[in-house]
Amino acid sequence: MRPPGSRLRPGAVFFVLLAMALSALAVGLLMVDGIGEAIIGKRQREVAEAARDYFVAFAHEEGLAPLARALDLRERTDPGGGFRYALYAADGRLLGGARLEAREPLPASGAARLDILADGRGSPWRVLVQPLSVGGALVVYEDIGERIAFRRALVASAGVALLAAVGAVLLAALWFNSLLLRRMETLAATARRIADGDLSARTEVHPKGDVFDRLGEAMNGMLDRIEELMTGMRTVTDSLAHDLRSPLTRMRADLARAMQPDLPQDARLDAIEQAHDEADRALSTLSALMDIARAEAGLSRDMMAPLDLAALAAEVGELFAPVIEDAGQTFVAPDPRPALIVKGHELILRQAVGNLLHNAAHHAGQGAVVRLAVEDVPGRIRIVVADTGPGIAPEHRGRVRERFVRLDAARSRPGGGLGLAIAAACAKLHGGALELEDAHPGLRAVIDLPAQSLGRPPPDSVMTAP
């Protein structure tokens, strides 16, 4: 069920885009109008001032009468132009040129805007009055009605072009908005399915690999991890309910037997000791599960620090050598080698290597040879525990790395089936994997780690192992 207020509203998006488009259109038209007017006005003023200067110079050289005849000739040959000229005497009489306006309404000097009736129609004119030193005044008339009409045509054509461009952009924006909503709705639908309890839900990822596909891949990876953790938690819960019930039941039975008042003292102490052993097994199982959970969740990364992996393997091998020899087996320690400084979780690495040696001691059988080695190959670091025992059938090698999995041959021996699970979680914590291989005969258990992720030191920092 979609929560209130979360419904996508394409109509609101449309009106927002429309308002933005209209604003952009208005700004564009204002800019075209303002810039066009400024350019045309500047050009026209330059023309009017140039004509004024020319006729003023003509009057100074030839006099007023020749200038009046020249203006009359121009008026006859080019009537109705955008620029028209008139020459007035000092008393206000028109000496020559355009008969548009009497002298009185005109300014004494400078520019002004007037509405003048010409050719039977009224239109706005800009006049530029220049008094002459030889007497009288020169008037330059500019018909700005044509300029206004041209500006309107320019604005209209620009408006049509801008409207077409804005329309195209608006359609593209609506299409992109629709695409965006569809892709986001896909992600939201996946999230709703997850919220409803369907942990197998995944978002659709297209092969084109755009930003939404990358987001979908990241989301699917996150969901894979969540499902893995949830499945692991359910497995741990179910396994605890199954595997801890027996030791707790036996411990309760032993304690109940120890509480019998008529039980002999030796039998009472024996029952208490058995209950103590059962409590130790339960605590060991819980501790191992906590180690696995912390490693798989990545919570142990904050405890990683540089350590000598070669020295660590040698120390763990020395610790487990007596256990292997007590089992009637031969232990081959790793060869002495220069220090291999890596960044890792020392406690979990020790526990993982120890579990592999412990499993070999328990399952390889008498007379087997158990070897511990550290292999430094290009790009990889491999901690190898190999034995010459019966090994594990290929079809079971995947299962035995899971929690509480014990093969039929091992069910008669004590243990919780967590040794290989801890080693696998340790390898995963360090960015690697636990591999189980055939040793011909026997089993090779390999903690395979990427060397680069462990931060290998440069050659001059390598130390010699003790």
Short mmCIF file of C-alpha atoms in Angstrom, two decimals:
data_model
loop_
_atom_site.label_atom_id
_atom_site.label_comp_id
_atom_site.label_asym_id
_atom_site.label_seq_id
_atom_site.Cartn_x
_atom_site.Cartn_y
_atom_site.Cartn_z
CA MET A 1 0.00 0.00 0.00
CA ARG A 2 1.52 3.34 -0.98
CA PRO A 3 1.69 5.69 2.02
CA PRO A 4 -0.36 8.92 1.86
CA GLY A 5 1.46 11.83 0.29
CA SER A 6 3.85 9.63 -1.67
CA ARG A 7 1.74 9.42 -4.86
CA LEU A 8 3.57 10.81 -7.87
CA ARG A 9 1.66 13.68 -9.54
CA PRO A 10 2.68 14.12 -13.21
CA GLY A 11 0.12 16.96 -13.54
CA ALA A 12 1.94 19.05 -10.95
CA VAL A 13 5.21 18.39 -12.73
CA PHE A 14 3.60 19.48 -16.02
CA PHE A 15 2.41 22.81 -14.57
CA VAL A 16 5.81 23.45 -13.04
CA LEU A 17 7.49 22.79 -16.39
CA LEU A 18 4.89 24.95 -18.17
CA ALA A 19 5.49 27.85 -15.77
CA MET A 20 9.23 27.52 -16.30
CA ALA A 21 8.74 27.45 -20.09
CA LEU A 22 6.54 30.55 -20.06
CA SER A 23 9.02 32.36 -17.84
CA ALA A 24 11.85 31.44 -20.18
CA LEU A 25 9.76 32.64 -23.16
CA ALA A 26 8.97 35.97 -21.46
CA VAL A 27 12.60 36.56 -20.53
CA GLY A 28 13.70 35.66 -24.06
CA LEU A 29 11.23 38.09 -25.65
CA LEU A 30 12.22 40.89 -23.28
CA MET A 31 15.88 40.31 -24.10
CA VAL A 32 15.21 40.26 -27.87
CA ASP A 33 13.08 43.40 -27.63
CA GLY A 34 15.54 45.27 -25.45
CA ILE A 35 18.64 44.25 -27.38
CA GLY A 36 16.96 44.83 -30.77
CA GLU A 37 15.71 48.26 -29.74
CA ALA A 38 19.11 49.25 -28.41
CA ILE A 39 20.89 48.18 -31.60
CA ILE A 40 18.36 49.83 -33.98
CA GLY A 41 18.10 52.99 -31.89
CA LYS A 42 21.85 53.41 -31.76
CA ARG A 43 22.15 52.94 -35.51
CA GLN A 44 19.35 55.41 -36.28
CA ARG A 45 20.80 58.05 -33.96
CA GLU A 46 24.14 57.70 -35.67
CA VAL A 47 22.47 58.22 -39.08
CA ALA A 48 20.52 61.28 -37.86
CA GLU A 49 23.62 62.85 -36.29
CA ALA A 50 25.70 62.18 -39.39
CA ALA A 51 23.06 63.85 -41.62
CA ARG A 52 22.83 66.78 -39.22
CA ASP A 53 26.58 67.28 -39.23
CA TYR A 54 26.67 67.10 -43.04
CA PHE A 55 23.93 69.70 -43.54
CA VAL A 56 25.38 71.98 -40.87
CA ALA A 57 28.73 71.95 -42.67
CA PHE A 58 26.91 72.53 -45.99
CA ALA A 59 25.11 75.59 -44.53
CA HIS A 60 28.36 77.06 -43.19
CA GLU A 61 30.07 76.71 -46.59
CA GLU A 62 27.22 77.43 -49.05
CA GLY A 63 24.72 79.43 -47.01
CA LEU A 64 21.05 78.98 -46.10
CA ALA A 65 19.56 79.46 -49.57
CA PRO A 66 21.56 76.66 -51.26
CA LEU A 67 20.81 74.36 -48.30
CA ALA A 68 17.06 75.14 -48.61
CA ARG A 69 17.10 74.33 -52.34
CA ALA A 70 19.01 71.07 -51.68
CA LEU A 71 16.46 70.03 -49.03
CA ASP A 72 13.55 70.84 -51.36
CA LEU A 73 15.17 68.74 -54.08
CA ARG A 74 15.61 65.81 -51.71
CA GLU A 75 12.03 66.11 -50.53
CA ARG A 76 10.78 65.96 -54.13
CA THR A 77 12.98 63.04 -55.13
CA ASP A 78 12.60 60.95 -51.92
CA PRO A 79 9.29 61.77 -50.26
CA GLY A 80 8.07 59.62 -47.38
CA GLY A 81 11.48 58.25 -46.34
CA GLY A 82 12.40 57.25 -42.86
CA PHE A 83 14.46 60.44 -42.47
CA ARG A 84 13.23 63.86 -43.60
CA TYR A 85 14.84 67.28 -43.21
CA ALA A 86 13.65 70.88 -42.86
CA LEU A 87 15.36 74.29 -42.64
CA TYR A 88 13.72 77.09 -40.65
CA ALA A 89 14.62 80.78 -40.58
CA ALA A 90 15.26 82.61 -37.35
CA ASP A 91 11.68 83.98 -37.38
CA GLY A 92 10.21 80.46 -37.70
CA ARG A 93 9.51 80.44 -41.44
CA LEU A 94 10.09 77.22 -43.35
CA LEU A 95 12.89 77.90 -45.84
CA GLY A 96 12.99 74.43 -47.42
CA GLY A 97 12.55 70.72 -46.89
CA ALA A 98 9.73 68.71 -45.33
CA ARG A 99 6.52 70.46 -44.38
CA LEU A 100 5.68 68.27 -41.38
CA GLU A 101 5.41 70.61 -38.42
CA ALA A 102 5.50 74.30 -37.64
CA ARG A 103 8.52 75.69 -35.82
CA GLU A 104 6.71 76.54 -32.61
CA PRO A 105 6.06 72.99 -31.29
CA LEU A 106 9.64 71.99 -31.94
CA PRO A 107 12.27 72.33 -29.21
CA ALA A 108 14.77 75.14 -29.47
CA SER A 109 17.63 72.62 -29.55
CA GLY A 110 18.24 68.91 -29.06
CA ALA A 111 16.03 65.84 -29.50
CA ALA A 112 12.36 65.26 -28.75
CA ARG A 113 9.55 62.83 -29.63
CA LEU A 114 6.35 64.15 -31.22
CA ASP A 115 3.19 62.72 -32.76
CA ILE A 116 2.93 64.29 -36.21
CA LEU A 117 0.20 63.96 -38.85
CA ALA A 118 1.89 63.05 -42.12
CA ASP A 119 0.44 61.69 -45.31
CA GLY A 120 -2.98 61.54 -43.72
CA ARG A 121 -1.97 59.40 -40.75
CA GLY A 122 -0.57 60.17 -37.35
CA SER A 123 2.63 58.51 -36.32
CA PRO A 124 5.40 59.03 -33.76
CA TRP A 125 8.46 60.95 -34.91
CA ARG A 126 11.79 61.72 -33.31
CA VAL A 127 13.08 65.20 -34.09
CA LEU A 128 16.61 66.52 -33.72
CA VAL A 129 16.90 70.34 -33.81
CA GLN A 130 20.28 71.95 -34.49
CA PRO A 131 20.52 75.79 -34.41
CA LEU A 132 22.86 77.19 -37.08
CA SER A 133 25.48 79.85 -36.47
CA VAL A 134 24.53 81.48 -39.81
CA GLY A 135 20.94 81.84 -38.61
CA GLY A 136 17.91 79.61 -38.49
CA ALA A 137 17.72 75.94 -37.43
CA LEU A 138 18.09 72.56 -39.08
CA VAL A 139 15.52 69.89 -38.15
CA VAL A 140 16.08 66.17 -38.75
CA TYR A 141 12.81 64.12 -38.67
CA GLU A 142 12.98 60.36 -38.03
CA ASP A 143 9.84 58.28 -38.53
CA ILE A 144 10.07 55.87 -35.59
CA GLY A 145 6.73 54.30 -36.49
CA GLU A 146 8.53 52.16 -39.05
CA ARG A 147 11.14 51.30 -36.48
CA ILE A 148 8.43 50.30 -34.00
CA ALA A 149 6.77 48.13 -36.67
CA PHE A 150 10.11 46.52 -37.49
CA ARG A 151 10.78 45.88 -33.83
CA ARG A 152 7.38 44.28 -33.41
CA ALA A 153 8.00 42.05 -36.41
CA LEU A 154 11.39 41.10 -34.98
CA VAL A 155 9.87 40.33 -31.58
CA ALA A 156 7.06 38.34 -33.20
CA SER A 157 9.43 36.22 -35.26
CA ALA A 158 11.69 35.71 -32.26
CA GLY A 159 8.64 34.81 -30.20
CA VAL A 160 7.57 32.16 -32.70
CA ALA A 161 11.09 30.71 -32.75
CA LEU A 162 11.35 30.76 -28.97
CA LEU A 163 7.88 29.29 -28.61
CA ALA A 164 8.81 26.43 -30.92
CA ALA A 165 12.06 25.86 -29.02
CA VAL A 166 10.34 26.02 -25.63
CA GLY A 167 7.63 23.65 -26.88
CA ALA A 168 10.26 21.17 -28.01
CA VAL A 169 12.08 21.47 -24.69
CA LEU A 170 8.80 21.10 -22.81
CA LEU A 171 7.90 17.93 -24.72
CA ALA A 172 11.40 16.53 -24.12
CA ALA A 173 11.13 17.41 -20.42
CA LEU A 174 7.73 15.71 -20.15
CA TRP A 175 9.08 12.62 -21.90
CA PHE A 176 12.11 12.54 -19.63
CA ASN A 177 9.90 13.12 -16.58
CA SER A 178 7.70 10.20 -17.64
CA LEU A 179 10.78 8.02 -18.12
CA LEU A 180 12.15 9.10 -14.76
CA LEU A 181 8.87 8.33 -13.01
CA ARG A 182 8.66 4.89 -14.62
CA ARG A 183 12.20 3.99 -13.60
CA MET A 184 11.74 5.31 -10.08
CA GLU A 185 8.40 3.52 -9.79
CA THR A 186 10.20 0.27 -10.62
CA LEU A 187 12.62 0.86 -7.75
CA ALA A 188 9.77 1.87 -5.44
CA ALA A 189 7.78 -1.26 -6.36
CA THR A 190 10.79 -3.43 -5.50
CA ALA A 191 11.19 -1.63 -2.18
CA ARG A 192 7.49 -2.18 -1.40
CA ARG A 193 7.80 -5.90 -2.14
CA ILE A 194 10.79 -6.10 0.19
CA ALA A 195 8.84 -4.20 2.87
CA ASP A 196 5.99 -6.69 2.45
CA GLY A 197 8.39 -9.55 3.23
CA ASP A 198 9.37 -10.76 -0.25
CA LEU A 199 13.16 -10.87 0.17
CA SER A 200 13.58 -12.39 -3.30
CA ALA A 201 12.31 -9.23 -5.03
CA ARG A 202 14.83 -7.57 -7.34
CA THR A 203 14.61 -4.49 -9.53
CA GLU A 204 14.82 -4.83 -13.29
CA VAL A 205 18.19 -3.88 -14.80
CA HIS A 206 18.51 -3.02 -18.49
CA PRO A 207 21.63 -3.84 -20.50
CA LYS A 208 22.16 -0.22 -21.59
CA GLY A 209 23.68 0.53 -18.20
CA ASP A 210 22.51 4.08 -17.44
CA VAL A 211 22.49 5.68 -14.00
CA PHE A 212 19.23 3.93 -13.07
CA ASP A 213 20.67 0.57 -14.06
CA ARG A 214 23.72 1.23 -11.90
CA LEU A 215 21.39 2.22 -9.07
CA GLY A 216 19.37 -0.94 -9.67
CA GLU A 217 22.52 -3.08 -9.64
CA ALA A 218 23.64 -1.49 -6.37
CA MET A 219 20.16 -1.99 -4.91
CA ASN A 220 20.08 -5.62 -6.03
CA GLY A 221 23.52 -6.18 -4.51
CA MET A 222 22.30 -4.67 -1.25
CA LEU A 223 19.20 -6.87 -1.35
CA ASP A 224 21.34 -9.95 -2.05
CA ARG A 225 23.41 -9.12 1.01
CA ILE A 226 20.31 -8.49 3.15
CA GLU A 227 18.74 -11.76 2.01
CA GLU A 228 22.01 -13.58 2.73
CA LEU A 229 22.18 -12.12 6.24
CA MET A 230 18.51 -12.81 6.92
CA THR A 231 18.87 -16.37 5.66
CA GLY A 232 21.96 -16.80 7.79
CA MET A 233 20.13 -15.44 10.82
CA ARG A 234 17.25 -17.84 10.28
CA THR A 235 19.71 -20.69 9.80
CA VAL A 236 21.51 -19.78 13.01
CA THR A 237 18.24 -19.49 14.90
CA ASP A 238 16.96 -22.81 13.62
CA SER A 239 20.32 -24.47 14.20
CA LEU A 240 20.57 -23.10 17.72
CA ALA A 241 17.09 -24.37 18.49
CA HIS A 242 18.08 -27.77 17.16
CA ASP A 243 21.72 -28.18 18.21
CA LEU A 244 21.55 -26.48 21.62
CA ARG A 245 18.43 -28.32 22.69
CA SER A 246 20.32 -31.59 23.14
CA PRO A 247 23.24 -30.31 25.29
CA LEU A 248 20.90 -28.12 27.35
CA THR A 249 18.51 -31.05 27.85
CA ARG A 250 21.40 -33.31 28.87
CA MET A 251 22.76 -30.63 31.19
CA ARG A 252 19.35 -30.25 32.81
CA ALA A 253 19.07 -34.01 33.21
CA ASP A 254 22.56 -34.19 34.75
CA LEU A 255 21.76 -31.37 37.17
CA ALA A 256 18.44 -32.99 38.07
CA ARG A 257 20.27 -36.25 38.74
CA ALA A 258 22.87 -34.41 40.83
CA MET A 259 20.10 -32.89 42.95
CA GLN A 260 18.72 -36.30 44.01
CA PRO A 261 19.22 -36.52 47.80
CA ASP A 262 19.98 -40.28 47.86
CA LEU A 263 22.59 -40.14 45.05
CA PRO A 264 26.09 -41.16 46.13
CA GLN A 265 28.69 -38.39 46.28
CA ASP A 266 30.81 -39.80 43.44
CA ALA A 267 27.79 -40.07 41.13
CA ARG A 268 26.71 -36.56 42.12
CA LEU A 269 30.13 -35.12 41.23
CA ASP A 270 30.15 -37.08 37.98
CA ALA A 271 26.72 -35.65 37.02
CA ILE A 272 27.88 -32.11 37.85
CA GLU A 273 31.02 -32.60 35.74
CA GLN A 274 28.94 -33.86 32.81
CA ALA A 275 26.62 -30.86 33.15
CA HIS A 276 29.69 -28.60 33.18
CA ASP A 277 30.96 -30.20 29.97
CA GLU A 278 27.59 -29.73 28.31
CA ALA A 279 27.60 -26.05 29.36
CA ASP A 280 31.08 -25.65 27.84
CA ARG A 281 29.88 -27.15 24.56
CA ALA A 282 26.89 -24.80 24.45
CA LEU A 283 29.09 -21.76 25.21
CA SER A 284 31.61 -22.81 22.56
CA THR A 285 28.84 -23.11 19.99
CA LEU A 286 27.48 -19.66 20.87
CA SER A 287 30.96 -18.12 20.77
CA ALA A 288 31.67 -19.65 17.37
CA LEU A 289 28.36 -18.40 16.00
CA MET A 290 29.11 -14.88 17.24
CA ASP A 291 32.51 -14.99 15.53
CA ILE A 292 30.90 -16.10 12.27
CA ALA A 293 28.18 -13.45 12.48
CA ARG A 294 30.68 -10.66 13.14
CA ALA A 295 32.94 -11.79 10.31
CA GLU A 296 30.13 -12.17 7.75
CA ALA A 297 28.60 -8.82 8.70
CA GLY A 298 31.97 -7.08 8.36
CA LEU A 299 31.86 -5.83 11.97
CA SER A 300 35.39 -7.12 12.60
CA ARG A 301 37.04 -4.89 9.98
CA ASP A 302 37.59 -2.16 12.58
CA MET A 303 39.96 -4.57 14.40
CA MET A 304 42.18 -5.19 11.37
CA ALA A 305 45.82 -4.23 11.73
CA PRO A 306 49.16 -5.06 10.05
CA LEU A 307 50.42 -8.52 11.02
CA ASP A 308 53.01 -11.07 9.87
CA LEU A 309 50.97 -13.83 8.23
CA ALA A 310 53.97 -16.16 7.91
CA ALA A 311 54.75 -15.83 11.63
CA LEU A 312 51.06 -16.28 12.52
CA ALA A 313 50.88 -19.55 10.55
CA ALA A 314 54.10 -20.79 12.15
CA GLU A 315 52.81 -20.01 15.67
CA VAL A 316 49.44 -21.69 15.10
CA GLY A 317 51.20 -24.72 13.60
CA GLU A 318 53.52 -24.96 16.61
CA LEU A 319 50.48 -24.77 18.91
CA PHE A 320 48.59 -27.58 17.13
CA ALA A 321 51.59 -29.84 16.43
CA PRO A 322 51.12 -31.78 19.75
CA VAL A 323 47.39 -32.25 19.01
CA ILE A 324 48.17 -33.71 15.58
CA GLU A 325 50.94 -35.94 16.96
CA ASP A 326 48.62 -37.18 19.75
CA ALA A 327 46.23 -38.24 16.99
CA GLY A 328 48.95 -40.50 15.56
CA GLN A 329 49.67 -38.22 12.62
CA THR A 330 52.75 -36.48 11.25
CA PHE A 331 52.79 -32.67 11.16
CA VAL A 332 54.83 -30.78 8.56
CA ALA A 333 55.32 -27.16 9.63
CA PRO A 334 55.53 -24.32 7.11
CA ASP A 335 58.98 -23.58 5.70
CA PRO A 336 60.78 -20.58 7.23
CA ARG A 337 60.34 -17.56 5.02
CA PRO A 338 60.63 -13.76 5.10
CA ALA A 339 57.90 -11.88 6.85
CA LEU A 340 54.66 -11.40 4.95
CA ILE A 341 53.08 -8.27 6.38
CA VAL A 342 49.36 -8.03 5.69
CA LYS A 343 46.40 -6.15 7.13
CA GLY A 344 44.01 -8.55 8.77
CA HIS A 345 42.10 -9.64 11.86
CA GLU A 346 44.66 -11.62 13.86
CA LEU A 347 42.24 -13.37 16.23
CA ILE A 348 39.91 -14.64 13.49
CA LEU A 349 42.81 -15.66 11.24
CA ARG A 350 44.33 -17.67 14.11
CA GLN A 351 40.99 -19.28 14.83
CA ALA A 352 40.41 -20.12 11.14
CA VAL A 353 43.85 -21.73 10.68
CA GLY A 354 43.46 -23.54 14.00
CA ASN A 355 40.08 -24.92 12.96
CA LEU A 356 41.52 -26.30 9.74
CA LEU A 357 44.35 -28.02 11.66
CA HIS A 358 41.87 -29.27 14.27
CA ASN A 359 39.65 -30.74 11.55
CA ALA A 360 42.62 -32.48 9.97
CA ALA A 361 43.64 -33.95 13.33
CA HIS A 362 40.12 -35.29 13.94
CA HIS A 363 39.22 -36.56 10.49
CA ALA A 364 42.43 -37.46 8.63
CA GLY A 365 42.94 -40.62 10.71
CA GLN A 366 46.02 -42.27 12.18
CA GLY A 367 49.12 -42.31 10.06
CA ALA A 368 48.08 -39.31 7.98
CA VAL A 369 50.44 -36.47 7.16
CA VAL A 370 49.17 -32.93 7.88
CA ARG A 371 50.95 -30.03 6.14
CA LEU A 372 50.64 -26.32 6.84
CA ALA A 373 51.98 -23.85 4.27
CA VAL A 374 51.71 -20.21 3.24
CA GLU A 375 51.85 -19.69 -0.53
CA ASP A 376 52.61 -16.24 -1.94
CA VAL A 377 51.57 -16.27 -5.60
CA PRO A 378 51.08 -13.22 -7.85
CA GLY A 379 48.08 -11.32 -6.59
CA ARG A 380 47.08 -13.99 -4.05
CA ILE A 381 48.06 -15.27 -0.61
CA ARG A 382 47.03 -18.85 0.21
CA ILE A 383 47.08 -20.47 3.64
CA VAL A 384 47.01 -24.22 2.94
CA VAL A 385 46.23 -27.08 5.32
CA ALA A 386 46.61 -30.41 3.48
CA ASP A 387 46.27 -33.95 4.79
CA THR A 388 46.53 -37.45 3.38
CA GLY A 389 43.32 -38.68 5.00
CA PRO A 390 40.10 -39.85 3.34
CA GLY A 391 39.18 -36.31 2.22
CA ILE A 392 35.69 -35.08 1.35
CA ALA A 393 33.71 -36.17 -1.67
CA PRO A 394 33.33 -33.39 -4.27
CA GLU A 395 29.53 -33.37 -3.94
CA HIS A 396 29.83 -32.52 -0.21
CA ARG A 397 32.52 -29.81 -0.34
CA GLY A 398 30.01 -27.03 -0.79
CA ARG A 399 27.79 -28.12 2.10
CA VAL A 400 30.47 -28.63 4.73
CA ARG A 401 31.30 -24.90 4.69
CA GLU A 402 27.81 -24.13 5.99
CA ARG A 403 26.96 -23.84 9.67
CA PHE A 404 26.23 -27.01 11.64
CA VAL A 405 26.77 -29.27 8.62
CA ARG A 406 28.41 -32.56 9.64
CA LEU A 407 28.79 -35.51 7.35
CA ASP A 408 27.52 -38.88 8.52
CA ALA A 409 31.02 -40.17 9.25
CA ALA A 410 31.67 -37.28 11.64
CA ARG A 411 28.44 -37.35 13.62
CA SER A 412 29.82 -39.83 16.16
CA ARG A 413 32.64 -37.41 17.09
CA PRO A 414 32.19 -34.37 19.32
CA GLY A 415 31.87 -31.01 17.60
CA GLY A 416 29.32 -28.54 16.35
CA GLY A 417 30.07 -28.44 12.63
CA LEU A 418 31.28 -24.82 12.76
CA GLY A 419 35.02 -25.13 12.06
CA LEU A 420 34.86 -24.77 8.28
CA ALA A 421 32.07 -22.17 8.56
CA ILE A 422 34.38 -19.97 10.68
CA ALA A 423 37.22 -20.41 8.18
CA ALA A 424 34.88 -19.48 5.31
CA ALA A 425 33.64 -16.41 7.19
CA CYS A 426 37.23 -15.38 7.93
CA ALA A 427 38.16 -15.62 4.25
CA LYS A 428 35.08 -13.61 3.28
CA LEU A 429 35.91 -10.91 5.84
CA HIS A 430 39.32 -10.48 4.20
CA GLY A 431 37.88 -10.41 0.68
CA GLY A 432 38.73 -14.02 -0.20
CA ALA A 433 37.19 -17.47 -0.09
CA LEU A 434 37.66 -20.89 1.46
CA GLU A 435 38.44 -23.54 -1.16
CA LEU A 436 38.36 -27.29 -0.59
CA GLU A 437 40.49 -29.21 -3.08
CA ASP A 438 41.56 -32.80 -3.68
CA ALA A 439 45.07 -33.54 -2.33
CA HIS A 440 45.42 -36.95 -4.06
CA PRO A 441 44.92 -38.44 -1.51
CA GLY A 442 43.28 -36.36 1.16
CA LEU A 443 41.99 -32.82 1.36
CA ARG A 444 43.53 -29.38 0.75
CA ALA A 445 41.73 -26.65 2.68
CA VAL A 446 42.85 -23.27 1.30
CA ILE A 447 42.11 -19.82 2.68
CA ASP A 448 42.61 -17.89 -0.56
CA LEU A 449 43.02 -14.14 -0.06
CA PRO A 450 43.64 -11.27 -2.50
CA ALA A 451 47.07 -9.84 -1.77
CA GLN A 452 46.26 -6.26 -2.75
CA SER A 453 43.28 -5.98 -0.44
CA LEU A 454 45.53 -6.93 2.48
CA GLY A 455 47.92 -4.06 1.88
CA ARG A 456 51.20 -5.88 1.16
CA PRO A 457 54.27 -3.80 2.06
CA PRO A 458 57.00 -2.71 -0.34
CA PRO A 459 60.08 -5.02 -0.52
CA ASP A 460 62.24 -2.77 1.68
CA SER A 461 59.78 -3.14 4.57
CA VAL A 462 59.82 -6.96 4.68
CA MET A 463 61.19 -8.36 7.92
CA THR A 464 62.70 -11.74 8.65
CA ALA A 465 60.48 -14.21 10.45
CA PRO A 466 61.88 -15.58 13.71
#
